[in-house]
Backbone as ProteinMPNN parsed JSONL, in Angstrom:
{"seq_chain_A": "XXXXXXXXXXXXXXXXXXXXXXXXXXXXXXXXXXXXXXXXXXXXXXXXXXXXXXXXXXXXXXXXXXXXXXXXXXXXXXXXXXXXXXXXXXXXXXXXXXXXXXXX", "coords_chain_A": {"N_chain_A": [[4.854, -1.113, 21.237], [4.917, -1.545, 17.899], [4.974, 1.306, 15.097], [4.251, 2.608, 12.107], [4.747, 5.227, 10.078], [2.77, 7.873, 7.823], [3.095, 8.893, 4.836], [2.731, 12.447, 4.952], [1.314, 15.79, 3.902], [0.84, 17.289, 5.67], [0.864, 16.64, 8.634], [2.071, 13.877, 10.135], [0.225, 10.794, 10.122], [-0.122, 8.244, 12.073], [0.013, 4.438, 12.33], [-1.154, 1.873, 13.741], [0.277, -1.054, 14.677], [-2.438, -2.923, 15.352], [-4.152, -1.441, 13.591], [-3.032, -2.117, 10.958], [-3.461, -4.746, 11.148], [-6.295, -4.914, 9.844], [-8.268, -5.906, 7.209], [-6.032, -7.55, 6.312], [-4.125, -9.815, 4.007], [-4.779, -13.254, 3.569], [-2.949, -15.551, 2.998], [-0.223, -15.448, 1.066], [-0.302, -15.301, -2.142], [-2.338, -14.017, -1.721], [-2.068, -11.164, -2.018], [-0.556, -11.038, -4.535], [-2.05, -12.118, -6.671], [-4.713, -10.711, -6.642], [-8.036, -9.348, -7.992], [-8.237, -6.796, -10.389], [-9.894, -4.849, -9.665], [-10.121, -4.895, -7.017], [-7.757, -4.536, -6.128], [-8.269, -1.268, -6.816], [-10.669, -0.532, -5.595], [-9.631, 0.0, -3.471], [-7.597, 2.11, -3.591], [-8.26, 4.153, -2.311], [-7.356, 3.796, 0.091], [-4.832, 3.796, 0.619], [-1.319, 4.338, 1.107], [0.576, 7.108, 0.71], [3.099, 6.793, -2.089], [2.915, 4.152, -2.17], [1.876, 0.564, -3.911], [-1.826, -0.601, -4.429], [-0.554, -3.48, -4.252], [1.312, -3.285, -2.575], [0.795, -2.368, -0.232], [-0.979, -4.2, 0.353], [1.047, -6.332, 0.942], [2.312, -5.067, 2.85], [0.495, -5.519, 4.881], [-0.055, -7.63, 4.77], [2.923, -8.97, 6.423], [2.484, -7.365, 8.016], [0.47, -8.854, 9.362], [1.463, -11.393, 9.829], [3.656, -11.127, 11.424], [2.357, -10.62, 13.771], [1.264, -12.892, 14.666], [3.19, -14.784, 14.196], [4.489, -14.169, 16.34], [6.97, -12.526, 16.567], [10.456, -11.244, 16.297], [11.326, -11.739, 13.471], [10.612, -12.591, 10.456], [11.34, -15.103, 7.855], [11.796, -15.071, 4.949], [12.237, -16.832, 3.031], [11.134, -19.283, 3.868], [8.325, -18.751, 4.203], [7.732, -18.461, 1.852], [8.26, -21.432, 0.938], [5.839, -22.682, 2.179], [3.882, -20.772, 1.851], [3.653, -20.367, -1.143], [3.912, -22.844, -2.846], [5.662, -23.354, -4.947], [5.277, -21.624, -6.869], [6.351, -19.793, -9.181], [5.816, -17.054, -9.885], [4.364, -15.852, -7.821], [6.102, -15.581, -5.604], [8.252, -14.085, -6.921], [6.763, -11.653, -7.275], [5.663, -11.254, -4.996], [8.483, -10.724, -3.515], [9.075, -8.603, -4.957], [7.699, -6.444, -4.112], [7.918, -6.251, -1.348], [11.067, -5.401, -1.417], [9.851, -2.871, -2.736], [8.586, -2.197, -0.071], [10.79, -1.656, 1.495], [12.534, -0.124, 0.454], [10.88, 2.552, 0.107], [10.403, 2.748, 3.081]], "CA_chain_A": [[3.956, -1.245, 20.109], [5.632, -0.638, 16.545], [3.928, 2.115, 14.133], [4.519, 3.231, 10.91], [4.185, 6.643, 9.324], [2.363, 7.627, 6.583], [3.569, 10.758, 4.348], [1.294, 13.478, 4.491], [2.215, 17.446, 3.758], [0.63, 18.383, 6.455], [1.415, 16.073, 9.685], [2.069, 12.633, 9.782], [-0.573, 9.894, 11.019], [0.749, 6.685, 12.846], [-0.65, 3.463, 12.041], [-1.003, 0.598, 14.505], [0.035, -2.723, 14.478], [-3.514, -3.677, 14.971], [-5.077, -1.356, 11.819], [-2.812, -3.387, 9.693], [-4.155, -6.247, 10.467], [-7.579, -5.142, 9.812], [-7.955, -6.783, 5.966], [-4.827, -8.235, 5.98], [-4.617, -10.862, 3.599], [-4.86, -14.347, 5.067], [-2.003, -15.944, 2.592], [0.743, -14.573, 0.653], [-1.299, -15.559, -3.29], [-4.018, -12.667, -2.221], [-1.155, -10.235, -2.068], [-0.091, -10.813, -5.939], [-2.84, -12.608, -7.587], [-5.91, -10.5, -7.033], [-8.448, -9.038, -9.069], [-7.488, -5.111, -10.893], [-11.021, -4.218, -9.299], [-10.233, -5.016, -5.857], [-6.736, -3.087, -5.687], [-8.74, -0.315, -7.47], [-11.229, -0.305, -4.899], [-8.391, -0.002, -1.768], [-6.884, 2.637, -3.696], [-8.121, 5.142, -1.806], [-6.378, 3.529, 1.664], [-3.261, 3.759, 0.216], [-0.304, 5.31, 1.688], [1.428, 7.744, -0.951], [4.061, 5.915, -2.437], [2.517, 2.799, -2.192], [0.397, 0.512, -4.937], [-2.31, -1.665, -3.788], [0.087, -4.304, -3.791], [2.328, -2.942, -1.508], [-0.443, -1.98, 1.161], [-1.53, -5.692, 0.602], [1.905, -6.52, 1.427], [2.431, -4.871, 4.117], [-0.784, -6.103, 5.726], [0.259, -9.205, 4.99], [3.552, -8.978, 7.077], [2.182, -7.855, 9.935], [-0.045, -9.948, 9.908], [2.5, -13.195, 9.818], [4.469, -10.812, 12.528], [1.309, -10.618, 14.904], [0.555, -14.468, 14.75], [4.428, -15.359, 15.084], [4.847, -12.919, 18.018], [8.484, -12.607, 16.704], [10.847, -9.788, 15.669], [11.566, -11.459, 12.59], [10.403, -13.494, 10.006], [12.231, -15.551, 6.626], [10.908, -14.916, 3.299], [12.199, -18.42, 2.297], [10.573, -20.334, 5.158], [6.813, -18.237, 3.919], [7.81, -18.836, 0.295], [8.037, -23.119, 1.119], [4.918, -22.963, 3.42], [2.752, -20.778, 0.864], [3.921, -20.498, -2.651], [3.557, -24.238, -3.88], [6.446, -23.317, -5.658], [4.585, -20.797, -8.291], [7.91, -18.522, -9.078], [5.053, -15.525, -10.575], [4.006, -15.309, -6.63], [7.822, -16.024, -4.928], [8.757, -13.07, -7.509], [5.655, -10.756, -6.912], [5.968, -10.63, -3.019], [9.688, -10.436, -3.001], [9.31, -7.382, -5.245], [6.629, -5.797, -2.84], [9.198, -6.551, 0.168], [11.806, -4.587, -2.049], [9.126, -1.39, -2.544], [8.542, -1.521, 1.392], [12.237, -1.728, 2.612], [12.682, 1.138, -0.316], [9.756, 3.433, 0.671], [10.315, 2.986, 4.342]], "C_chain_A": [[4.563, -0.543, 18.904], [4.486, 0.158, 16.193], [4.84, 2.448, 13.053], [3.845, 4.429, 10.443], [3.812, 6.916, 8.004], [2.222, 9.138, 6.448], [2.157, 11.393, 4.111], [1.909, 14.814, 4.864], [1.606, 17.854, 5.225], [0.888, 18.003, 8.013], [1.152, 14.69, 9.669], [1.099, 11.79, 10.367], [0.243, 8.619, 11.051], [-0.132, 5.797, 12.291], [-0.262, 2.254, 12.973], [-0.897, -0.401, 13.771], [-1.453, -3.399, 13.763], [-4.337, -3.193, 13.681], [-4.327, -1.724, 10.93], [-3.199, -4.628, 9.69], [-5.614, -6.426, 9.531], [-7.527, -5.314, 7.711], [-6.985, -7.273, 5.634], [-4.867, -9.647, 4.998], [-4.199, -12.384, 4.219], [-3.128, -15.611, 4.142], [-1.135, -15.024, 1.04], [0.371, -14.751, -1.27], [-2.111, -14.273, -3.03], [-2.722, -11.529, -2.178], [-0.847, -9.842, -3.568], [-1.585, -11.104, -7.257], [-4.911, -12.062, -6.773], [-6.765, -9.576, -8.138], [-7.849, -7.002, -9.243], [-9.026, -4.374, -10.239], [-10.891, -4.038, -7.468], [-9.243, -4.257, -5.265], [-7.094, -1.53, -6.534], [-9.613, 0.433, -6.606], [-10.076, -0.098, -3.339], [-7.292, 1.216, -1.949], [-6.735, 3.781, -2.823], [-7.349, 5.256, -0.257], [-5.525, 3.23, 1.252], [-2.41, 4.553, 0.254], [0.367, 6.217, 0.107], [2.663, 6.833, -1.036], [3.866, 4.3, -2.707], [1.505, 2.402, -3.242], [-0.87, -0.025, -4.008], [-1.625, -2.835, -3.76], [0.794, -4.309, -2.746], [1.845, -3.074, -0.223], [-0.872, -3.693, 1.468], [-0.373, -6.367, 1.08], [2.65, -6.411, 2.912], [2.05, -5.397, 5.13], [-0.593, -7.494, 6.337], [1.53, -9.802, 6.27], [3.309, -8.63, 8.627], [1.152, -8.272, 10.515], [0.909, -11.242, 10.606], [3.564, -12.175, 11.333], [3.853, -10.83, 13.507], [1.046, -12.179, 15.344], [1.782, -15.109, 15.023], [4.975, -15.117, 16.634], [6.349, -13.278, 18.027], [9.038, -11.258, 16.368], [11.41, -9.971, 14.202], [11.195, -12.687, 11.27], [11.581, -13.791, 8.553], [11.025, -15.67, 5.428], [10.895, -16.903, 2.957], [11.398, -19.095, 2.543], [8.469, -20.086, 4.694], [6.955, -18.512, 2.607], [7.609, -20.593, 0.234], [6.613, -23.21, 1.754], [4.076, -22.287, 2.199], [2.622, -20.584, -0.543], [3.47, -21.787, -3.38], [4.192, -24.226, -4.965], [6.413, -22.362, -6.922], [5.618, -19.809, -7.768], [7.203, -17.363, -9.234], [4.745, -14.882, -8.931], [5.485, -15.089, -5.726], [7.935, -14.462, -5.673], [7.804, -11.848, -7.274], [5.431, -10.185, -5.777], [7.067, -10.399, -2.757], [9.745, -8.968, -3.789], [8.484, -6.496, -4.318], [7.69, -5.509, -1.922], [10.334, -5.811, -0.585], [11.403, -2.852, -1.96], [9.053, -1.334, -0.961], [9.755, -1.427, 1.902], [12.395, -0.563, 1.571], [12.077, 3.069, 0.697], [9.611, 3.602, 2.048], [9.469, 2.537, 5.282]], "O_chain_A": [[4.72, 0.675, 18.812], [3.351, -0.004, 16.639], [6.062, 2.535, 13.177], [2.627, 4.607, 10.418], [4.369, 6.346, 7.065], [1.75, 10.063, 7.108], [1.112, 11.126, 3.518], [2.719, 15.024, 5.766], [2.071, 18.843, 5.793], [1.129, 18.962, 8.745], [0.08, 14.278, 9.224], [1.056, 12.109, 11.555], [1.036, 8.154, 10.233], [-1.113, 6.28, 11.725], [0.856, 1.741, 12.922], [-1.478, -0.745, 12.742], [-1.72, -3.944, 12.692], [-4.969, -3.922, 12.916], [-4.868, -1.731, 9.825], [-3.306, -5.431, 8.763], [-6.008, -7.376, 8.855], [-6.641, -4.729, 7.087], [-6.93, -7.542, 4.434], [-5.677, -10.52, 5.309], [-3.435, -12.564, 5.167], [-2.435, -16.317, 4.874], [-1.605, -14.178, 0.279], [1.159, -13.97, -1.803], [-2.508, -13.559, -3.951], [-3.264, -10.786, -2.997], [-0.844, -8.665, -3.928], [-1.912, -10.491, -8.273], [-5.884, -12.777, -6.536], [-6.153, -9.115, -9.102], [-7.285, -6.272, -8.428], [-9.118, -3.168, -10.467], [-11.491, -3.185, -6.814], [-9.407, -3.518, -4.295], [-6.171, -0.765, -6.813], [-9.6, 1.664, -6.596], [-10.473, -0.211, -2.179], [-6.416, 1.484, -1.126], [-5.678, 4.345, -2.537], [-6.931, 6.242, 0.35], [-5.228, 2.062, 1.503], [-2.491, 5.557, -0.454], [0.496, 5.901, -1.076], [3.112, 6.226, -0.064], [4.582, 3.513, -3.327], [0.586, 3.132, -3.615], [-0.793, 0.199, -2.8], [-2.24, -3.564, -2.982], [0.905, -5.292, -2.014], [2.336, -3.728, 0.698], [-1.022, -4.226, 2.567], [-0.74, -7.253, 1.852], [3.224, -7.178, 3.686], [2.721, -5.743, 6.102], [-0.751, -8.124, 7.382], [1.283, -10.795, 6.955], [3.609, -9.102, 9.725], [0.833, -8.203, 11.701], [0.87, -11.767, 11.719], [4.116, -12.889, 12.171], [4.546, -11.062, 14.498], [0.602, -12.441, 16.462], [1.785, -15.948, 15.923], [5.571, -15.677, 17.555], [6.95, -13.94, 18.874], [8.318, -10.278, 16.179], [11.873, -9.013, 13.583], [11.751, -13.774, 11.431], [12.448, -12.978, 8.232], [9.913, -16.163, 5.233], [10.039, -17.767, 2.769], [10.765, -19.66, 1.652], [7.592, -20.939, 4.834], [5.887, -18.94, 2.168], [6.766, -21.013, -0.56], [6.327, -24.406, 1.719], [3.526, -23.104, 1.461], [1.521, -20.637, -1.091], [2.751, -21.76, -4.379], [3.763, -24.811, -5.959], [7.284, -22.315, -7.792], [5.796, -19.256, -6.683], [7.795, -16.391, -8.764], [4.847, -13.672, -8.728], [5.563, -13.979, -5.199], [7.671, -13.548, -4.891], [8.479, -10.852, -7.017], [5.108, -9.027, -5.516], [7.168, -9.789, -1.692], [10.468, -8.125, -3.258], [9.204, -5.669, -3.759], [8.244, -4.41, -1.888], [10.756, -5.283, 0.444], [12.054, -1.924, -1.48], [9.52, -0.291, -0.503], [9.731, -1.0, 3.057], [12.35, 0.41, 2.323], [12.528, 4.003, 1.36], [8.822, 4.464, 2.434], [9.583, 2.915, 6.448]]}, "name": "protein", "num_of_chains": 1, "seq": "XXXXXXXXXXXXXXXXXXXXXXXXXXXXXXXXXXXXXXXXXXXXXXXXXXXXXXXXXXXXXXXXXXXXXXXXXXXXXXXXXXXXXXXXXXXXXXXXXXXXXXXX"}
């Protein structure tokens, strides 16, 4: 079962697989294009380092990693399947996917 760590001064907490799925968004559009009220409201479940995009990002990945049951997915292959070609979203999640391979 993967986990991820989330910085904290005083000892780190793990995070399951499964509590990322829990709001995960259901296509890769709610990741970039939602409202400034809704990643405002999520701010407070947000890892340090991270925006609400990122966290929505994340979510989003392992989501699409839980439902493939693989070890690896292609940006391109999720960019043809849910973009519809809009470059503002293609460019918006590939920068996200930049901050999480950054940030760890």
């Amino acid at each position: 079962n993967r986990t991820a760590q989330i910085a904290s001064p005083a000892k780190p907490v793990l995070v399951t697989d499964l509590a990322l799925l829990h709001q995960a968004p259901a296509w890769m559009g709610a990741v970039v294009h939602s409202g400034e009220e809704d990643d405002r409201s999520e701010a407070e479940e947000v890892r340090s380092g991270y925006s609400g995009r990122t966290e929505k990002m994340h979510r989003f990945l392992a989501k699409e990693f839980h439902e493939q049951s693989c070890e690896s997915l292609s940006y391109k292959n999720m960019c043809k399947l849910q973009s519809k070609g809009q470059t503002d979203l293609i460019a918006g999640c590939f920068f996200e996917l930049l901050v999480l391979k950054t940030q760890g």
